[in-house]
């Protein structure tokens, strides 16, 4: 546990790597500090949120692309 504590509890750490999560999950539940478990759950929630935000952004772009295409089609039909 000492190596994980030194590597992942320092102030500059932003997230746990996949490798670190696998290593932590390999410990028995009594060996894992509750802070680490809470952090992993929060990280997983954040990843789900980021994924859903990306999908929402992508869908929004597709929506606007279709609207823009319709506008261009209308302009192309105008007599000059």
mmCIF file of N, CA and C in Angstrom:
data_model
loop_
_atom_site.group_PDB
_atom_site.id
_atom_site.type_symbol
_atom_site.label_atom_id
_atom_site.label_comp_id
_atom_site.label_asym_id
_atom_site.label_seq_id
_atom_site.Cartn_x
_atom_site.Cartn_y
_atom_site.Cartn_z
ATOM 1 N N UNK A 1 0.821 -1.197 0.000
ATOM 2 C CA UNK A 1 0.000 0.000 0.000
ATOM 3 C C UNK A 1 0.860 1.254 0.000
ATOM 4 N N UNK A 2 2.062 1.164 0.537
ATOM 5 C CA UNK A 2 2.909 2.353 0.659
ATOM 6 C C UNK A 2 3.203 2.959 -0.711
ATOM 7 N N UNK A 3 3.526 2.133 -1.694
ATOM 8 C CA UNK A 3 3.838 2.652 -3.026
ATOM 9 C C UNK A 3 2.636 3.385 -3.625
ATOM 10 N N UNK A 4 1.446 2.813 -3.502
ATOM 11 C CA UNK A 4 0.241 3.454 -4.028
ATOM 12 C C UNK A 4 -0.008 4.769 -3.310
ATOM 13 N N UNK A 5 0.163 4.764 -1.992
ATOM 14 C CA UNK A 5 -0.041 6.000 -1.229
ATOM 15 C C UNK A 5 0.905 7.087 -1.707
ATOM 16 N N UNK A 6 2.161 6.747 -1.872
ATOM 17 C CA UNK A 6 3.141 7.742 -2.312
ATOM 18 C C UNK A 6 2.849 8.232 -3.722
ATOM 19 N N UNK A 7 2.403 7.336 -4.577
ATOM 20 C CA UNK A 7 2.216 7.685 -5.978
ATOM 21 C C UNK A 7 0.901 8.404 -6.245
ATOM 22 N N UNK A 8 -0.175 8.046 -5.561
ATOM 23 C CA UNK A 8 -1.489 8.557 -5.936
ATOM 24 C C UNK A 8 -2.132 9.503 -4.931
ATOM 25 N N UNK A 9 -1.563 9.654 -3.758
ATOM 26 C CA UNK A 9 -2.155 10.563 -2.782
ATOM 27 C C UNK A 9 -1.490 11.931 -2.781
ATOM 28 N N UNK A 10 -0.481 12.145 -3.574
ATOM 29 C CA UNK A 10 0.197 13.444 -3.550
ATOM 30 C C UNK A 10 -0.729 14.524 -4.114
ATOM 31 N N UNK A 11 -0.453 15.755 -3.767
ATOM 32 C CA UNK A 11 -1.350 16.874 -4.088
ATOM 33 C C UNK A 11 -1.528 17.086 -5.583
ATOM 34 N N UNK A 12 -0.522 16.813 -6.386
ATOM 35 C CA UNK A 12 -0.605 17.070 -7.817
ATOM 36 C C UNK A 12 -1.345 16.002 -8.604
ATOM 37 N N UNK A 13 -1.738 14.915 -7.976
ATOM 38 C CA UNK A 13 -2.415 13.829 -8.691
ATOM 39 C C UNK A 13 -3.799 14.263 -9.136
ATOM 40 N N UNK A 14 -4.128 13.971 -10.397
ATOM 41 C CA UNK A 14 -5.436 14.353 -10.915
ATOM 42 C C UNK A 14 -6.367 13.158 -11.061
ATOM 43 N N UNK A 15 -5.833 11.980 -11.341
ATOM 44 C CA UNK A 15 -6.687 10.805 -11.485
ATOM 45 C C UNK A 15 -5.857 9.544 -11.325
ATOM 46 N N UNK A 16 -6.541 8.461 -11.119
ATOM 47 C CA UNK A 16 -5.884 7.163 -11.049
ATOM 48 C C UNK A 16 -5.845 6.555 -12.439
ATOM 49 N N UNK A 17 -4.724 5.969 -12.777
ATOM 50 C CA UNK A 17 -4.622 5.303 -14.073
ATOM 51 C C UNK A 17 -5.390 3.984 -14.019
ATOM 52 N N UNK A 18 -5.671 3.432 -15.193
ATOM 53 C CA UNK A 18 -6.362 2.138 -15.254
ATOM 54 C C UNK A 18 -5.541 1.061 -14.541
ATOM 55 N N UNK A 19 -4.240 1.135 -14.711
ATOM 56 C CA UNK A 19 -3.357 0.164 -14.067
ATOM 57 C C UNK A 19 -3.473 0.260 -12.544
ATOM 58 N N UNK A 20 -3.514 1.482 -12.029
ATOM 59 C CA UNK A 20 -3.623 1.674 -10.583
ATOM 60 C C UNK A 20 -4.958 1.161 -10.061
ATOM 61 N N UNK A 21 -6.018 1.402 -10.812
ATOM 62 C CA UNK A 21 -7.336 0.930 -10.388
ATOM 63 C C UNK A 21 -7.354 -0.592 -10.320
ATOM 64 N N UNK A 22 -6.780 -1.252 -11.326
ATOM 65 C CA UNK A 22 -6.731 -2.715 -11.316
ATOM 66 C C UNK A 22 -5.929 -3.218 -10.115
ATOM 67 N N UNK A 23 -4.821 -2.523 -9.841
ATOM 68 C CA UNK A 23 -3.987 -2.929 -8.715
ATOM 69 C C UNK A 23 -4.741 -2.766 -7.396
ATOM 70 N N UNK A 24 -5.434 -1.666 -7.240
ATOM 71 C CA UNK A 24 -6.185 -1.415 -6.009
ATOM 72 C C UNK A 24 -7.322 -2.417 -5.860
ATOM 73 N N UNK A 25 -8.009 -2.716 -6.959
ATOM 74 C CA UNK A 25 -9.117 -3.668 -6.897
ATOM 75 C C UNK A 25 -8.640 -5.078 -6.570
ATOM 76 N N UNK A 26 -7.370 -5.359 -6.818
ATOM 77 C CA UNK A 26 -6.849 -6.689 -6.521
ATOM 78 C C UNK A 26 -6.633 -6.895 -5.020
ATOM 79 N N UNK A 27 -6.570 -5.818 -4.240
ATOM 80 C CA UNK A 27 -6.441 -5.936 -2.792
ATOM 81 C C UNK A 27 -7.760 -6.402 -2.193
ATOM 82 N N UNK A 28 -7.683 -6.953 -1.002
ATOM 83 C CA UNK A 28 -8.929 -7.285 -0.306
ATOM 84 C C UNK A 28 -9.563 -5.982 0.180
ATOM 85 N N UNK A 29 -10.851 -6.004 0.393
ATOM 86 C CA UNK A 29 -11.592 -4.795 0.753
ATOM 87 C C UNK A 29 -11.046 -4.165 2.027
ATOM 88 N N UNK A 30 -10.608 -4.958 2.961
ATOM 89 C CA UNK A 30 -10.103 -4.407 4.225
ATOM 90 C C UNK A 30 -8.786 -3.659 4.043
ATOM 91 N N UNK A 31 -8.045 -3.944 2.961
ATOM 92 C CA UNK A 31 -6.765 -3.272 2.718
ATOM 93 C C UNK A 31 -6.918 -1.932 2.008
ATOM 94 N N UNK A 32 -8.072 -1.683 1.393
ATOM 95 C CA UNK A 32 -8.254 -0.469 0.599
ATOM 96 C C UNK A 32 -8.837 0.631 1.473
ATOM 97 N N UNK A 33 -8.166 1.770 1.556
ATOM 98 C CA UNK A 33 -8.737 2.886 2.324
ATOM 99 C C UNK A 33 -10.046 3.352 1.687
ATOM 100 N N UNK A 34 -11.001 3.746 2.501
ATOM 101 C CA UNK A 34 -12.305 4.175 1.974
ATOM 102 C C UNK A 34 -12.146 5.364 1.040
ATOM 103 N N UNK A 35 -11.143 6.196 1.280
ATOM 104 C CA UNK A 35 -10.898 7.358 0.426
ATOM 105 C C UNK A 35 -10.594 6.926 -1.011
ATOM 106 N N UNK A 36 -9.842 5.853 -1.160
ATOM 107 C CA UNK A 36 -9.487 5.352 -2.490
ATOM 108 C C UNK A 36 -10.731 4.816 -3.193
ATOM 109 N N UNK A 37 -11.553 4.060 -2.473
ATOM 110 C CA UNK A 37 -12.774 3.519 -3.076
ATOM 111 C C UNK A 37 -13.704 4.646 -3.511
ATOM 112 N N UNK A 38 -13.841 5.664 -2.656
ATOM 113 C CA UNK A 38 -14.691 6.807 -2.988
ATOM 114 C C UNK A 38 -14.149 7.521 -4.225
ATOM 115 N N UNK A 39 -12.833 7.667 -4.292
ATOM 116 C CA UNK A 39 -12.215 8.339 -5.433
ATOM 117 C C UNK A 39 -12.464 7.564 -6.720
ATOM 118 N N UNK A 40 -12.335 6.241 -6.674
ATOM 119 C CA UNK A 40 -12.556 5.429 -7.872
ATOM 120 C C UNK A 40 -14.003 5.530 -8.328
ATOM 121 N N UNK A 41 -14.948 5.514 -7.389
ATOM 122 C CA UNK A 41 -16.356 5.639 -7.760
ATOM 123 C C UNK A 41 -16.622 6.997 -8.404
ATOM 124 N N UNK A 42 -16.050 8.053 -7.838
ATOM 125 C CA UNK A 42 -16.218 9.390 -8.415
ATOM 126 C C UNK A 42 -15.617 9.460 -9.807
ATOM 127 N N UNK A 43 -14.462 8.829 -9.990
ATOM 128 C CA UNK A 43 -13.810 8.845 -11.297
ATOM 129 C C UNK A 43 -14.676 8.132 -12.334
ATOM 130 N N UNK A 44 -15.248 6.996 -11.949
ATOM 131 C CA UNK A 44 -16.106 6.256 -12.874
ATOM 132 C C UNK A 44 -17.342 7.079 -13.235
ATOM 133 N N UNK A 45 -17.912 7.789 -12.249
ATOM 134 C CA UNK A 45 -19.064 8.650 -12.533
ATOM 135 C C UNK A 45 -18.681 9.763 -13.488
ATOM 136 N N UNK A 46 -17.509 10.355 -13.265
ATOM 137 C CA UNK A 46 -17.046 11.440 -14.142
ATOM 138 C C UNK A 46 -16.851 10.931 -15.564
ATOM 139 N N UNK A 47 -16.302 9.733 -15.707
ATOM 140 C CA UNK A 47 -16.103 9.172 -17.040
ATOM 141 C C UNK A 47 -17.436 8.956 -17.737
ATOM 142 N N UNK A 48 -18.445 8.503 -16.994
ATOM 143 C CA UNK A 48 -19.771 8.315 -17.587
ATOM 144 C C UNK A 48 -20.347 9.652 -18.021
ATOM 145 N N UNK A 49 -20.147 10.680 -17.198
ATOM 146 C CA UNK A 49 -20.651 12.006 -17.524
ATOM 147 C C UNK A 49 -19.961 12.554 -18.763
ATOM 148 N N UNK A 50 -18.645 12.387 -18.845
ATOM 149 C CA UNK A 50 -17.898 12.869 -20.009
ATOM 150 C C UNK A 50 -18.371 12.152 -21.264
ATOM 151 N N UNK A 51 -18.567 10.849 -21.173
ATOM 152 C CA UNK A 51 -19.031 10.080 -22.325
ATOM 153 C C UNK A 51 -20.401 10.554 -22.780
ATOM 154 N N UNK A 52 -21.327 10.751 -21.833
ATOM 155 C CA UNK A 52 -22.664 11.202 -22.219
ATOM 156 C C UNK A 52 -22.623 12.621 -22.765
ATOM 157 N N UNK A 53 -21.730 13.465 -22.234
ATOM 158 C CA UNK A 53 -21.597 14.830 -22.749
ATOM 159 C C UNK A 53 -21.074 14.821 -24.178
ATOM 160 N N UNK A 54 -20.110 13.947 -24.443
ATOM 161 C CA UNK A 54 -19.574 13.844 -25.807
ATOM 162 C C UNK A 54 -20.658 13.414 -26.786
ATOM 163 N N UNK A 55 -21.461 12.439 -26.383
ATOM 164 C CA UNK A 55 -22.540 11.977 -27.258
ATOM 165 C C UNK A 55 -23.550 13.087 -27.492
ATOM 166 N N UNK A 56 -23.866 13.816 -26.448
ATOM 167 C CA UNK A 56 -24.808 14.925 -26.572
ATOM 168 C C UNK A 56 -24.253 15.982 -27.516
ATOM 169 N N UNK A 57 -22.963 16.305 -27.365
ATOM 170 C CA UNK A 57 -22.313 17.294 -28.226
ATOM 171 C C UNK A 57 -22.312 16.816 -29.672
ATOM 172 N N UNK A 58 -22.001 15.541 -29.874
ATOM 173 C CA UNK A 58 -21.975 14.978 -31.225
ATOM 174 C C UNK A 58 -23.363 15.028 -31.851
ATOM 175 N N UNK A 59 -24.386 14.658 -31.094
ATOM 176 C CA UNK A 59 -25.757 14.711 -31.607
ATOM 177 C C UNK A 59 -26.167 16.137 -31.931
ATOM 178 N N UNK A 60 -25.743 17.072 -31.110
ATOM 179 C CA UNK A 60 -26.049 18.480 -31.343
ATOM 180 C C UNK A 60 -25.404 18.950 -32.646
ATOM 181 N N UNK A 61 -24.158 18.563 -32.867
ATOM 182 C CA UNK A 61 -23.467 18.943 -34.105
ATOM 183 C C UNK A 61 -24.161 18.359 -35.324
ATOM 184 N N UNK A 62 -24.568 17.108 -35.227
ATOM 185 C CA UNK A 62 -25.272 16.480 -36.349
ATOM 186 C C UNK A 62 -26.583 17.203 -36.634
ATOM 187 N N UNK A 63 -27.286 17.602 -35.595
ATOM 188 C CA UNK A 63 -28.537 18.341 -35.753
ATOM 189 C C UNK A 63 -28.287 19.644 -36.507
ATOM 190 N N UNK A 64 -27.286 20.406 -36.061
ATOM 191 C CA UNK A 64 -27.012 21.699 -36.700
ATOM 192 C C UNK A 64 -26.459 21.533 -38.107
ATOM 193 N N UNK A 65 -25.690 20.488 -38.348
ATOM 194 C CA UNK A 65 -25.195 20.234 -39.704
ATOM 195 C C UNK A 65 -26.356 20.020 -40.668
ATOM 196 N N UNK A 66 -27.361 19.288 -40.229
ATOM 197 C CA UNK A 66 -28.537 19.057 -41.082
ATOM 198 C C UNK A 66 -29.290 20.355 -41.335
ATOM 199 N N UNK A 67 -29.421 21.182 -40.305
ATOM 200 C CA UNK A 67 -30.115 22.467 -40.465
ATOM 201 C C UNK A 67 -29.361 23.367 -41.443
ATOM 202 N N UNK A 68 -28.054 23.388 -41.337
ATOM 203 C CA UNK A 68 -27.231 24.214 -42.230
ATOM 204 C C UNK A 68 -27.348 23.717 -43.666
ATOM 205 N N UNK A 69 -27.351 22.399 -43.850
ATOM 206 C CA UNK A 69 -27.524 21.845 -45.197
ATOM 207 C C UNK A 69 -28.850 22.282 -45.804
ATOM 208 N N UNK A 70 -29.908 22.288 -45.019
ATOM 209 C CA UNK A 70 -31.215 22.728 -45.513
ATOM 210 C C UNK A 70 -31.176 24.199 -45.926
ATOM 211 N N UNK A 71 -30.488 25.005 -45.150
ATOM 212 C CA UNK A 71 -30.375 26.433 -45.489
ATOM 213 C C UNK A 71 -29.612 26.602 -46.797
ATOM 214 N N UNK A 72 -28.506 25.875 -46.951
ATOM 215 C CA UNK A 72 -27.740 25.947 -48.200
ATOM 216 C C UNK A 72 -28.584 25.493 -49.388
ATOM 217 N N UNK A 73 -29.373 24.454 -49.189
ATOM 218 C CA UNK A 73 -30.260 23.988 -50.258
ATOM 219 C C UNK A 73 -31.258 25.070 -50.650
ATOM 220 N N UNK A 74 -31.806 25.750 -49.662
ATOM 221 C CA UNK A 74 -32.748 26.840 -49.950
ATOM 222 C C UNK A 74 -32.064 27.971 -50.722
ATOM 223 N N UNK A 75 -30.859 28.327 -50.314
ATOM 224 C CA UNK A 75 -30.118 29.385 -51.009
ATOM 225 C C UNK A 75 -29.794 28.995 -52.445
ATOM 226 N N UNK A 76 -29.496 27.729 -52.656
ATOM 227 C CA UNK A 76 -29.149 27.290 -54.010
ATOM 228 C C UNK A 76 -30.347 27.359 -54.957
ATOM 229 N N UNK A 77 -31.539 27.321 -54.417
ATOM 230 C CA UNK A 77 -32.750 27.375 -55.236
ATOM 231 C C UNK A 77 -33.199 28.809 -55.533
ATOM 232 N N UNK A 78 -32.607 29.772 -54.875
ATOM 233 C CA UNK A 78 -32.980 31.172 -55.112
ATOM 234 C C UNK A 78 -32.458 31.641 -56.468
ATOM 235 N N UNK A 79 -33.263 32.386 -57.194
ATOM 236 C CA UNK A 79 -32.769 32.938 -58.468
ATOM 237 C C UNK A 79 -31.846 34.130 -58.184
ATOM 238 N N UNK A 80 -30.807 34.261 -58.959
ATOM 239 C CA UNK A 80 -29.870 35.372 -58.750
ATOM 240 C C UNK A 80 -30.095 36.443 -59.756
#
